[in-house]
Amino acid sequence: MSAVLKSQSPANSSTAPTVKLLINGKFVESSTQVWKDVVNPATQEILARVPFATKEELDAAIMGAAEAFKTWKNTPIGARARVMLKLQELIRRDMKKLAACLTAEQGKTLPDAEGDIFRGLEVVEHACSIGTLSLGEIAENVAGGIDTYFIRQPIGVCAGITPFNFPAMIPLWMFPMAIACGNTFVLKPSEQDPMTPMLLAELALEAGVPPGVLNIVHGGKEAVDALCTHPEIKAVSFVGSCHVGEHVYKLSSDHGKRAQCMMGAKNHAIIMPDANKDQSLNALVGATFGAAGQRCMATSVAVLVGEANQWIPDIVAKAKTLTVNAGNVSGTDVGPVISIQAKQRIESMIAKGVSEGAKLELDGRNTTVAGFEKGNFIAPTIFSGVKPHHEVYKTEIFGPVMAIVAVDTLDEAIALTNANPYGNGTGIFTQSGAAARKFQNEIDVGQVGINVPVPVPVPYFSFTGSRGSKLGDLGPYGKQVVQFYTQVKTVTARWFDDAAVSTGVNTTISLK
Ligand code: NAD
């Protein structure tokens, strides 16, 4: 049975395919009574129905993972790495198929969907180096004839909870590294776009991931809470909004688990008056409106410093050149937002900005697209004159909306950014090395771009959002996640030489 199959659930008369659960290496139909439609945001076509797994199904997935851990943890590192080598090959083979599915259920443009998959693929490539990434260390002769070393061991069943906005990249941030480290995994993808993660799971099985090593369950709060509280789960990785992340972090920690939560954002781009105007404004507009503003690293606040405040008409003019259309139409720059509810929420935030007195320079509401009249489209929207107390400044809108704040100096721009509770990403656009260096040094945000609009680090580093955008100290990929997914065991060893003279009983604590 494949991950999404054209079969009917007895719970519903709809003819849409049902999304399966992956338990113990088998794609199985849920017996739940609770289903949700997976909807194409450009057309409202129901693509599939996703089950909210029952308690018994959640338990079966977790216990299957616990059983599989007994053998997977002892599978040689090279064998684990070779599964990842095969997985990266299969993702490349199916790139177009994955991108088409991702665009259909998420809405982003086809090139951006390929980017989503590619950024995840890079993590799989990095997981192929698990041998060197998970090495221990040794210190010889810490005392007479005594060596101390540490080894990294897998921790057990790990869980991942992912958001709707990167249905390929973020699952791939999680399960490949967890599995490569020798753990087993239970993934709960976003119920809004679960089909792409299921295709990735099919590829993982084809690549040789044994039964029970990767499991997928679906659902909402109940499924998440079950993962955060089940005694067999040792670590929880979460990516999503702040209010859910805070809940997941507390619940998982209260139940004795390792937890890492990457959360919401309000990313500021600082435009200095000496910036290369054309390049910087292109980058700003792309980073704000790309993926319809539904990236955690999207720029949502443009801080124009001094004379750069005169560039507002140029920003508006560039934003107007973007094409709003369905993600699978060639030439589209801005696709639909994920749901009718998301569209309504974004529109209400725009209305709020107007009522609070910000100047609406460009209004993207009431946008219709010929041939896709039912789509959840919002065109680029720009406010100027935004103040720190405005809701459009304070709240993560997660749509194609730019808030422009004017300041006089770089110091003011830094102070403004540092006073914002989020710390996911930021950028400065300038031709001054001194200004860039000062910014890099003084800014209290975890990921900094210098003339780079969306500074998401490649997998040899880690994703390092900070402050209100993150809970837990370790990032979701890179060397940091090897620490997260492994337990360090330190061994202090002495081997007796039969020929040596006995030193007698020693009751002190020092090693000699
Ligand atoms: P979300 O928080 O609504 O959902 C994330 C996951 O939590 C989903 O799997 C969902 O089913 C589950 N969930 C939803 N409500 C829940 C509840 N009440 N209790 C328990 N679980 C619940 O996030 P989203 O709307 O899917 O994604 C957008 C958000 O994710 C934005 O805030 C964005 O900034 C953030 N995000 C952050 C990063 C990052 O790396 N910092 C990356 C991508 C997205």
XYZ file of C-alpha atoms and ligand atoms in Angstrom:
556
model
C 0.000 0.000 0.000
C 1.502 3.356 -0.934
C 1.522 6.464 1.241
C -1.451 8.165 -0.418
C -3.810 5.724 -2.063
C -7.092 6.095 -3.857
C -9.178 4.184 -1.368
C -12.109 5.260 0.700
C -12.392 5.511 4.437
C -15.557 4.096 5.938
C -15.714 7.300 7.974
C -16.406 9.508 4.971
C -18.066 9.172 1.605
C -15.557 11.453 -0.112
C -13.650 9.941 -2.992
C -10.428 11.789 -2.207
C -7.430 9.546 -1.554
C -6.562 8.926 2.061
C -3.158 9.651 3.540
C -1.726 6.609 5.280
C 0.089 6.140 8.549
C 3.542 4.569 8.444
C 3.846 2.043 11.254
C 6.480 -0.679 11.446
C 7.435 -0.294 7.808
C 3.861 -0.558 6.483
C 1.614 2.161 5.096
C -1.674 1.523 6.849
C -5.150 3.007 6.714
C -6.179 4.709 9.932
C -9.284 3.480 11.691
C -10.006 6.961 13.051
C -13.320 8.745 12.742
C -11.586 12.145 12.486
C -10.345 13.273 9.075
C -9.268 16.592 7.603
C -9.181 17.608 3.964
C -5.842 18.429 2.362
C -6.711 21.314 0.065
C -4.928 22.856 -2.916
C -4.624 26.527 -1.864
C -4.789 27.748 -5.469
C -8.019 25.943 -6.355
C -9.674 24.583 -3.146
C -9.595 21.133 -4.772
C -9.541 18.426 -2.098
C -6.356 16.505 -2.825
C -6.596 13.949 -0.039
C -7.943 13.352 3.434
C -5.572 13.066 6.362
C -6.475 11.025 9.450
C -6.097 12.145 13.030
C -4.525 8.952 14.347
C -6.145 7.132 17.254
C -4.404 6.685 20.577
C -3.807 3.009 19.725
C -2.226 3.929 16.382
C 0.045 6.511 18.011
C 1.058 3.947 20.579
C 1.731 1.311 17.906
C 3.998 3.700 16.008
C 5.972 4.618 19.125
C 6.270 1.031 20.378
C 7.292 -0.128 16.880
C 10.041 2.485 16.937
C 11.125 1.329 20.403
C 11.383 -2.278 19.210
C 13.287 -1.297 16.058
C 15.764 0.703 18.150
C 17.078 -2.512 19.712
C 18.679 -3.551 16.432
C 19.071 -0.262 14.579
C 21.281 1.208 17.327
C 23.804 -1.574 16.678
C 23.711 -1.285 12.891
C 27.209 -0.259 11.760
C 27.706 3.429 11.064
C 28.735 2.702 7.475
C 25.487 0.831 6.830
C 23.466 3.738 8.230
C 25.437 6.199 6.107
C 24.831 4.113 2.982
C 21.058 4.307 3.548
C 21.423 8.097 3.549
C 23.549 7.964 0.389
C 20.780 6.015 -1.307
C 18.089 8.366 0.049
C 19.812 11.439 -1.399
C 20.008 9.686 -4.764
C 16.296 8.839 -4.674
C 15.284 12.381 -3.685
C 17.239 13.680 -6.678
C 15.574 11.079 -8.909
C 12.081 12.152 -7.766
C 12.708 15.904 -7.442
C 10.076 16.883 -10.034
C 7.439 14.543 -8.622
C 8.084 15.789 -5.077
C 7.968 19.428 -6.203
C 4.674 18.949 -8.044
C 3.107 17.392 -4.940
C 4.540 20.109 -2.699
C 3.227 22.915 -4.913
C -0.204 21.307 -5.131
C -0.666 20.982 -1.379
C 1.344 23.982 -0.139
C 0.970 26.557 -2.907
C 4.559 27.761 -3.344
C 5.970 28.083 -6.853
C 7.555 25.045 -8.492
C 11.107 26.512 -8.386
C 10.597 27.383 -4.723
C 9.259 23.876 -4.060
C 12.455 22.475 -5.572
C 14.384 24.839 -3.287
C 12.430 23.513 -0.291
C 13.372 19.944 -1.241
C 16.963 20.864 -2.088
C 17.614 22.501 1.294
C 16.404 19.264 2.913
C 18.438 17.169 0.496
C 21.571 18.996 1.669
C 20.893 17.728 5.197
C 20.595 14.165 3.866
C 23.942 14.649 2.106
C 25.446 15.843 5.371
C 23.989 12.819 7.182
C 26.120 10.644 4.866
C 29.131 11.908 6.887
C 27.722 10.570 10.135
C 30.898 8.568 10.721
C 33.081 11.624 11.155
C 30.258 13.736 12.625
C 29.708 11.361 15.527
C 33.309 10.630 16.493
C 34.235 10.613 20.149
C 37.462 11.941 21.690
C 40.229 10.421 23.752
C 42.813 11.796 26.162
C 45.637 9.379 26.809
C 47.346 9.169 30.208
C 45.028 11.438 32.227
C 46.740 9.699 35.181
C 49.349 6.973 35.310
C 48.232 4.337 32.803
C 44.696 5.730 32.649
C 42.923 6.948 29.505
C 39.637 8.858 29.341
C 37.481 8.932 26.259
C 33.935 9.694 25.286
C 31.691 7.946 22.808
C 28.410 9.117 21.321
C 25.503 6.726 21.520
C 21.982 7.058 20.109
C 19.304 7.930 22.650
C 16.280 5.919 21.512
C 12.981 6.929 19.937
C 12.926 10.570 18.806
C 9.902 12.536 17.630
C 9.519 15.363 15.126
C 6.628 17.800 14.748
C 6.710 19.949 11.627
C 4.932 23.050 10.240
C 3.132 23.575 6.944
C 5.532 26.018 5.319
C 8.412 23.655 4.446
C 6.855 20.190 4.077
C 10.064 18.718 2.616
C 12.935 20.673 4.167
C 11.853 20.522 7.784
C 11.036 16.793 7.968
C 14.435 16.347 6.277
C 16.066 18.546 8.942
C 14.925 15.922 11.412
C 14.603 12.253 10.556
C 17.747 11.694 8.422
C 20.143 12.939 11.108
C 18.210 11.250 13.925
C 18.255 7.922 12.076
C 21.857 8.276 10.908
C 22.815 8.715 14.575
C 21.247 5.295 15.312
C 17.893 6.428 16.706
C 14.439 5.525 15.522
C 11.902 8.212 14.683
C 8.219 9.132 14.773
C 7.317 12.098 12.557
C 4.084 14.082 12.844
C 3.929 16.321 9.772
C 1.624 19.312 9.428
C -1.914 18.131 8.817
C -2.198 20.908 6.205
C 0.315 19.359 3.781
C 1.197 15.782 4.804
C 1.530 14.303 1.304
C 5.092 15.438 0.555
C 6.425 13.975 3.833
C 4.716 10.688 2.909
C 6.492 10.633 -0.468
C 9.765 11.199 1.385
C 8.893 8.301 3.675
C 8.312 6.054 0.659
C 11.789 7.013 -0.559
C 13.279 6.340 2.877
C 11.882 2.789 2.825
C 13.116 2.315 -0.737
C 16.551 3.513 0.409
C 16.659 0.719 2.976
C 15.366 2.257 6.209
C 14.235 -0.895 8.073
C 10.686 -1.371 9.422
C 10.004 0.650 12.553
C 13.021 2.939 12.162
C 10.896 5.692 10.572
C 7.210 5.979 11.472
C 4.708 8.639 10.496
C 1.574 9.572 12.386
C -0.904 12.320 11.570
C -3.092 14.585 13.628
C -3.143 17.774 15.646
C -2.812 18.617 19.320
C -3.698 15.131 20.586
C -1.006 13.461 18.494
C 1.547 16.106 19.475
C 0.735 15.798 23.155
C 1.001 12.008 22.949
C 4.514 12.311 21.490
C 5.555 14.851 24.135
C 4.415 12.656 27.006
C 5.015 9.036 25.927
C 7.669 7.399 28.125
C 9.408 5.750 25.128
C 10.105 9.095 23.417
C 13.482 10.469 24.460
C 13.726 13.668 22.385
C 11.271 16.013 20.664
C 12.147 18.350 17.787
C 9.516 20.930 16.963
C 9.291 23.613 14.295
C 6.260 25.895 14.199
C 4.609 28.860 15.828
C 5.639 30.311 19.184
C 2.505 29.474 21.103
C 2.608 25.804 20.103
C 6.400 25.619 20.510
C 6.211 26.939 24.057
C 3.600 24.296 24.870
C 5.648 21.500 23.249
C 8.834 22.562 25.021
C 7.223 22.673 28.443
C 5.271 19.434 28.030
C 8.267 17.498 26.681
C 10.646 18.896 29.301
C 8.165 18.193 32.090
C 8.154 14.580 30.883
C 11.929 14.310 31.012
C 12.683 14.606 27.325
C 15.245 16.584 25.404
C 13.422 19.281 23.477
C 14.303 21.792 20.801
C 11.738 24.202 19.365
C 12.343 26.501 16.393
C 9.546 29.035 16.379
C 8.097 32.245 14.974
C 9.874 35.343 13.770
C 9.781 38.994 12.851
C 12.891 39.433 10.750
C 14.308 42.934 10.263
C 16.317 44.006 7.202
C 18.380 47.121 7.788
C 18.895 49.177 4.620
C 21.732 51.669 4.953
C 21.832 54.713 2.671
C 25.179 53.549 1.219
C 23.747 50.173 0.174
C 23.834 49.123 -3.466
C 20.286 50.340 -4.056
C 19.138 48.104 -6.868
C 20.620 44.862 -5.506
C 19.460 45.577 -1.956
C 15.895 46.431 -2.882
C 15.669 43.360 -5.122
C 16.840 41.239 -2.192
C 14.436 42.948 0.215
C 11.411 42.497 -2.024
C 12.310 38.870 -2.794
C 12.843 38.016 0.870
C 9.572 39.639 1.919
C 7.200 38.369 -0.725
C 8.803 35.073 -1.798
C 6.780 32.021 -0.715
C 3.962 34.557 -0.073
C 5.822 35.639 3.068
C 5.337 32.206 4.627
C 8.974 31.582 5.518
C 10.210 31.755 9.082
C 13.218 33.618 7.672
C 11.136 35.956 5.489
C 11.886 39.618 5.931
C 8.816 41.250 7.416
C 10.256 44.538 8.668
C 12.322 46.868 6.468
C 14.274 49.368 8.561
C 15.263 52.254 6.297
C 18.143 54.266 7.735
C 18.467 57.994 6.998
C 18.346 58.833 3.285
C 17.287 55.264 2.471
C 13.823 56.289 3.656
C 13.422 58.029 0.307
C 13.480 54.657 -1.436
C 9.907 53.722 -0.517
C 8.530 54.470 -4.019
C 11.239 52.223 -5.511
C 10.322 49.393 -3.121
C 6.646 49.752 -4.032
C 7.491 49.822 -7.733
C 9.545 46.620 -7.441
C 6.816 44.865 -5.454
C 4.294 45.758 -8.162
C 6.377 43.897 -10.753
C 5.814 40.567 -8.978
C 3.378 38.167 -10.577
C 0.712 36.669 -8.335
C -0.565 33.352 -9.632
C -0.835 29.651 -8.886
C 2.462 28.038 -7.943
C 2.439 25.664 -10.912
C 2.076 28.469 -13.464
C 5.380 29.426 -15.040
C 6.538 32.931 -14.126
C 4.697 33.093 -10.794
C 6.516 35.015 -8.063
C 3.886 34.931 -5.323
C 1.593 31.940 -4.880
C -1.454 31.590 -2.631
C -1.280 31.440 1.153
C -1.966 28.071 2.729
C -5.672 28.327 3.632
C -8.786 30.469 3.542
C -8.358 30.990 7.310
C -4.757 32.164 6.850
C -5.897 34.593 4.143
C -8.620 35.993 6.385
C -6.168 36.388 9.257
C -3.625 38.221 7.087
C -6.336 40.506 5.688
C -7.527 41.315 9.201
C -3.934 42.214 10.151
C -3.766 44.571 7.162
C -7.041 46.197 8.270
C -5.580 46.542 11.744
C -2.502 48.316 10.354
C -4.732 50.796 8.544
C -6.866 51.434 11.633
C -3.737 51.956 13.758
C -2.481 54.691 11.424
C 0.290 53.050 9.391
C 0.307 54.226 5.759
C -0.833 51.554 3.316
C 1.475 52.135 0.349
C 0.393 48.998 -1.498
C -2.760 47.002 -0.776
C -2.719 43.347 -1.842
C -6.197 42.504 -0.621
C -8.990 41.697 -3.079
C -6.616 40.044 -5.511
C -8.161 37.599 -7.929
C -6.278 35.475 -10.399
C -7.895 34.527 -13.702
C -8.449 30.781 -13.805
C -7.856 30.471 -10.060
C -10.684 32.612 -8.731
C -11.045 30.500 -5.571
C -7.347 30.688 -4.646
C -6.113 32.180 -1.375
C -4.241 35.017 -3.046
C -2.913 38.151 -1.391
C -0.667 40.361 -3.474
C 2.370 42.164 -1.996
C 1.274 44.648 0.646
C 3.445 47.452 2.036
C 3.009 49.725 5.040
C 5.224 52.708 5.730
C 5.301 54.864 8.842
C 5.082 51.774 11.017
C 5.748 52.271 14.728
C 6.919 49.639 17.241
C 3.549 49.660 19.012
C 1.593 48.783 15.844
C 0.263 45.220 15.578
C 1.713 44.911 12.051
C 5.112 45.467 13.650
C 4.669 43.306 16.737
C 2.820 40.280 15.371
C 4.152 37.618 13.011
C 1.761 38.038 10.066
C 3.163 35.149 8.001
C 1.944 36.591 4.716
C 3.174 38.914 1.952
C 3.204 42.064 4.084
C 6.157 44.439 4.570
C 6.255 46.880 7.464
C 8.613 49.808 6.831
C 10.083 51.604 9.835
C 12.191 54.733 9.383
C 15.158 55.485 11.668
C 17.968 58.037 11.533
C 21.017 55.963 12.458
C 22.447 52.459 12.498
C 22.459 52.598 16.305
C 18.703 53.196 16.267
C 18.197 50.311 13.817
C 20.189 47.971 16.065
C 18.316 49.103 19.179
C 14.955 48.595 17.447
C 15.867 45.081 16.273
C 17.272 44.095 19.656
C 14.143 45.330 21.454
C 11.951 43.021 19.335
C 11.339 39.757 21.191
C 12.089 37.505 18.186
C 15.638 36.524 17.226
C 15.396 34.313 14.150
C 17.095 36.235 11.366
C 18.187 39.693 10.320
C 20.239 41.360 7.624
C 22.096 44.525 6.867
C 22.524 46.006 3.412
C 25.519 48.306 3.189
C 28.800 48.841 1.362
C 30.561 49.753 4.598
C 32.601 47.005 6.193
C 32.678 48.989 9.422
C 28.878 49.263 9.575
C 28.490 45.557 8.773
C 31.021 44.577 11.433
C 29.384 46.776 14.058
C 25.996 45.247 13.150
C 27.315 41.677 13.315
C 28.842 42.392 16.713
C 25.988 44.260 18.384
C 22.885 42.635 16.927
C 21.145 40.175 19.255
C 19.724 37.875 16.594
C 20.889 34.325 15.925
C 21.267 34.431 12.116
C 22.758 37.467 10.419
C 22.985 38.256 6.724
C 25.384 40.827 5.332
C 23.963 41.785 1.944
C 22.283 38.359 2.084
C 18.503 38.456 2.472
C 17.518 35.038 3.910
C 20.597 33.897 5.843
C 19.692 30.255 6.484
C 22.974 28.442 7.176
C 23.952 25.372 5.132
C 23.964 22.032 7.003
C 27.656 22.052 8.004
C 26.579 24.835 10.354
C 23.290 24.799 12.194
C 20.080 26.821 12.242
C 20.743 29.233 15.067
C 17.662 31.371 15.695
C 17.660 32.862 19.172
C 15.652 34.587 21.906
C 11.861 34.374 21.340
C 12.339 32.335 18.159
C 13.887 29.310 19.840
C 13.684 27.139 22.933
C 16.471 24.693 23.726
C 20.138 25.305 23.130
C 20.887 23.030 20.157
C 19.881 23.643 16.546
C 17.936 21.302 14.258
C 20.712 20.149 11.876
C 24.482 20.267 11.548
C 26.916 19.232 14.269
C 24.576 20.612 16.927
C 21.891 18.096 16.076
C 24.366 15.229 16.401
C 24.765 16.406 19.994
C 20.996 16.587 20.367
C 20.420 13.083 18.992
C 23.233 11.360 20.889
C 24.146 10.708 24.490
C 27.755 11.209 25.475
C 29.246 8.430 27.563
C 32.632 9.091 29.131
C 34.849 6.138 29.933
C 37.870 6.216 32.216
C 39.952 3.060 31.726
C 43.044 1.443 33.191
C 44.507 -1.870 32.016
C 46.606 -3.657 34.628
C 49.984 -4.927 33.690
C 50.426 -8.298 35.431
C 54.153 -7.660 35.757
C 53.696 -4.377 37.624
C 54.040 -4.166 41.381
C 50.706 -3.717 43.194
C 50.298 -0.243 44.737
C 47.931 -1.517 47.408
C 44.509 -0.214 48.406
C 43.973 3.499 47.678
C 41.011 5.239 49.331
C 41.634 8.736 47.944
C 39.766 10.119 44.945
C 42.710 11.325 42.888
C 43.878 9.189 39.982
C 47.576 8.357 39.985
P 1.869 25.606 13.973
O 2.547 25.914 15.248
O 0.438 25.954 13.821
O 1.966 24.029 13.678
C 3.184 23.342 13.842
C 2.859 21.904 14.263
O 2.212 21.931 15.534
C 1.933 21.191 13.299
O 2.389 19.876 13.111
C 0.583 21.231 14.003
O -0.218 20.109 13.737
C 0.962 21.240 15.479
N -0.009 21.982 16.305
C -0.821 23.000 15.911
N -1.548 23.441 16.958
C -1.195 22.703 18.029
C -1.588 22.684 19.407
N -2.497 23.530 19.867
N -0.989 21.801 20.220
C -0.055 20.942 19.764
N 0.346 20.904 18.468
C -0.213 21.770 17.607
O 2.763 26.272 12.818
P 2.431 26.394 11.287
O 1.340 27.392 11.099
O 2.275 25.045 10.671
O 3.813 26.987 10.736
C 4.107 28.363 10.723
C 4.904 28.772 11.933
O 6.102 28.019 12.014
C 5.355 30.226 11.894
O 5.245 30.775 13.168
C 6.812 30.131 11.471
O 7.606 31.233 11.853
C 7.222 28.898 12.182
N 8.409 28.312 11.587
C 9.587 28.449 12.256
C 10.750 27.937 11.698
C 12.068 28.085 12.402
O 12.998 27.384 12.036
N 12.192 28.955 13.391
C 10.703 27.273 10.471
C 9.473 27.159 9.823
C 8.330 27.675 10.399
